[in-house]
Amino acid sequence: LNWVDKNGNTALICAASRGIPQIVELLLEFGADIDAQNHHGRTALMEAVLWGHLASVNYILDKGA
């Protein structure tokens, strides 16, 4: 769940930045690290906000980010 790509993005960060709230929800339910940061210092929440994916933002906030 916490695999990272060459930019330090986890699966959760990728899903949040692309606006796929169903995957965000699934990854968090299975224990993805909500506070993980990529090489730019951004978390999944920050990426979701940056790209305007409000459904992902709201879900991540509801889970305690």
CSV table of C-alpha atoms in Angstrom, one decimal:
chain,number,residue,atom,x,y,z
A,1,LEU,CA,0.0,0.0,0.0
A,2,ASN,CA,2.9,2.4,0.6
A,3,TRP,CA,4.9,1.7,-2.5
A,4,VAL,CA,6.4,4.9,-3.9
A,5,ASP,CA,7.3,5.9,-7.5
A,6,LYS,CA,10.4,7.8,-8.5
A,7,ASN,CA,8.9,11.0,-7.3
A,8,GLY,CA,7.9,9.6,-3.9
A,9,ASN,CA,4.2,9.3,-4.7
A,10,THR,CA,2.3,6.6,-2.9
A,11,ALA,CA,-0.7,4.9,-4.5
A,12,LEU,CA,-2.8,7.2,-2.2
A,13,ILE,CA,-1.1,10.3,-3.4
A,14,CYS,CA,-1.6,9.2,-7.0
A,15,ALA,CA,-5.3,8.5,-6.5
A,16,ALA,CA,-5.9,11.8,-4.7
A,17,SER,CA,-4.1,13.8,-7.3
A,18,ARG,CA,-6.1,12.2,-10.1
A,19,GLY,CA,-9.4,12.6,-8.4
A,20,ILE,CA,-10.4,9.0,-7.9
A,21,PRO,CA,-12.2,9.1,-4.5
A,22,GLN,CA,-13.2,5.4,-4.7
A,23,ILE,CA,-9.6,4.4,-4.7
A,24,VAL,CA,-8.7,6.9,-2.1
A,25,GLU,CA,-11.3,5.4,0.2
A,26,LEU,CA,-10.2,1.8,-0.5
A,27,LEU,CA,-6.6,2.6,0.1
A,28,LEU,CA,-7.3,4.3,3.4
A,29,GLU,CA,-9.6,1.5,4.5
A,30,PHE,CA,-6.7,-0.9,4.0
A,31,GLY,CA,-4.2,1.1,5.9
A,32,ALA,CA,-2.4,3.5,3.4
A,33,ASP,CA,-0.4,6.1,5.2
A,34,ILE,CA,-2.5,9.3,5.2
A,35,ASP,CA,0.5,11.4,6.2
A,36,ALA,CA,3.0,10.1,3.6
A,37,GLN,CA,4.8,12.9,1.6
A,38,ASN,CA,6.2,12.8,-1.9
A,39,HIS,CA,9.6,14.3,-2.8
A,40,HIS,CA,7.9,17.8,-3.0
A,41,GLY,CA,6.7,17.5,0.6
A,42,ARG,CA,3.1,17.1,-0.4
A,43,THR,CA,0.6,14.6,1.1
A,44,ALA,CA,-2.4,13.1,-0.6
A,45,LEU,CA,-4.6,15.8,0.9
A,46,MET,CA,-2.3,18.6,-0.4
A,47,GLU,CA,-2.4,17.0,-3.9
A,48,ALA,CA,-6.2,16.7,-3.9
A,49,VAL,CA,-6.5,20.3,-2.9
A,50,LEU,CA,-3.9,21.4,-5.5
A,51,TRP,CA,-5.9,19.7,-8.3
A,52,GLY,CA,-9.3,20.6,-7.0
A,53,HIS,CA,-10.6,17.1,-6.3
A,54,LEU,CA,-13.1,18.0,-3.6
A,55,ALA,CA,-14.6,14.5,-3.1
A,56,SER,CA,-11.1,13.2,-2.3
A,57,VAL,CA,-10.3,16.3,-0.1
A,58,ASN,CA,-13.5,15.7,1.9
A,59,TYR,CA,-12.9,12.0,2.4
A,60,ILE,CA,-9.3,12.5,3.4
A,61,LEU,CA,-10.3,15.2,5.9
A,62,ASP,CA,-13.0,12.9,7.3
A,63,LYS,CA,-10.3,10.3,8.0
A,64,GLY,CA,-8.3,12.6,10.1
A,65,ALA,CA,-5.7,14.3,7.9
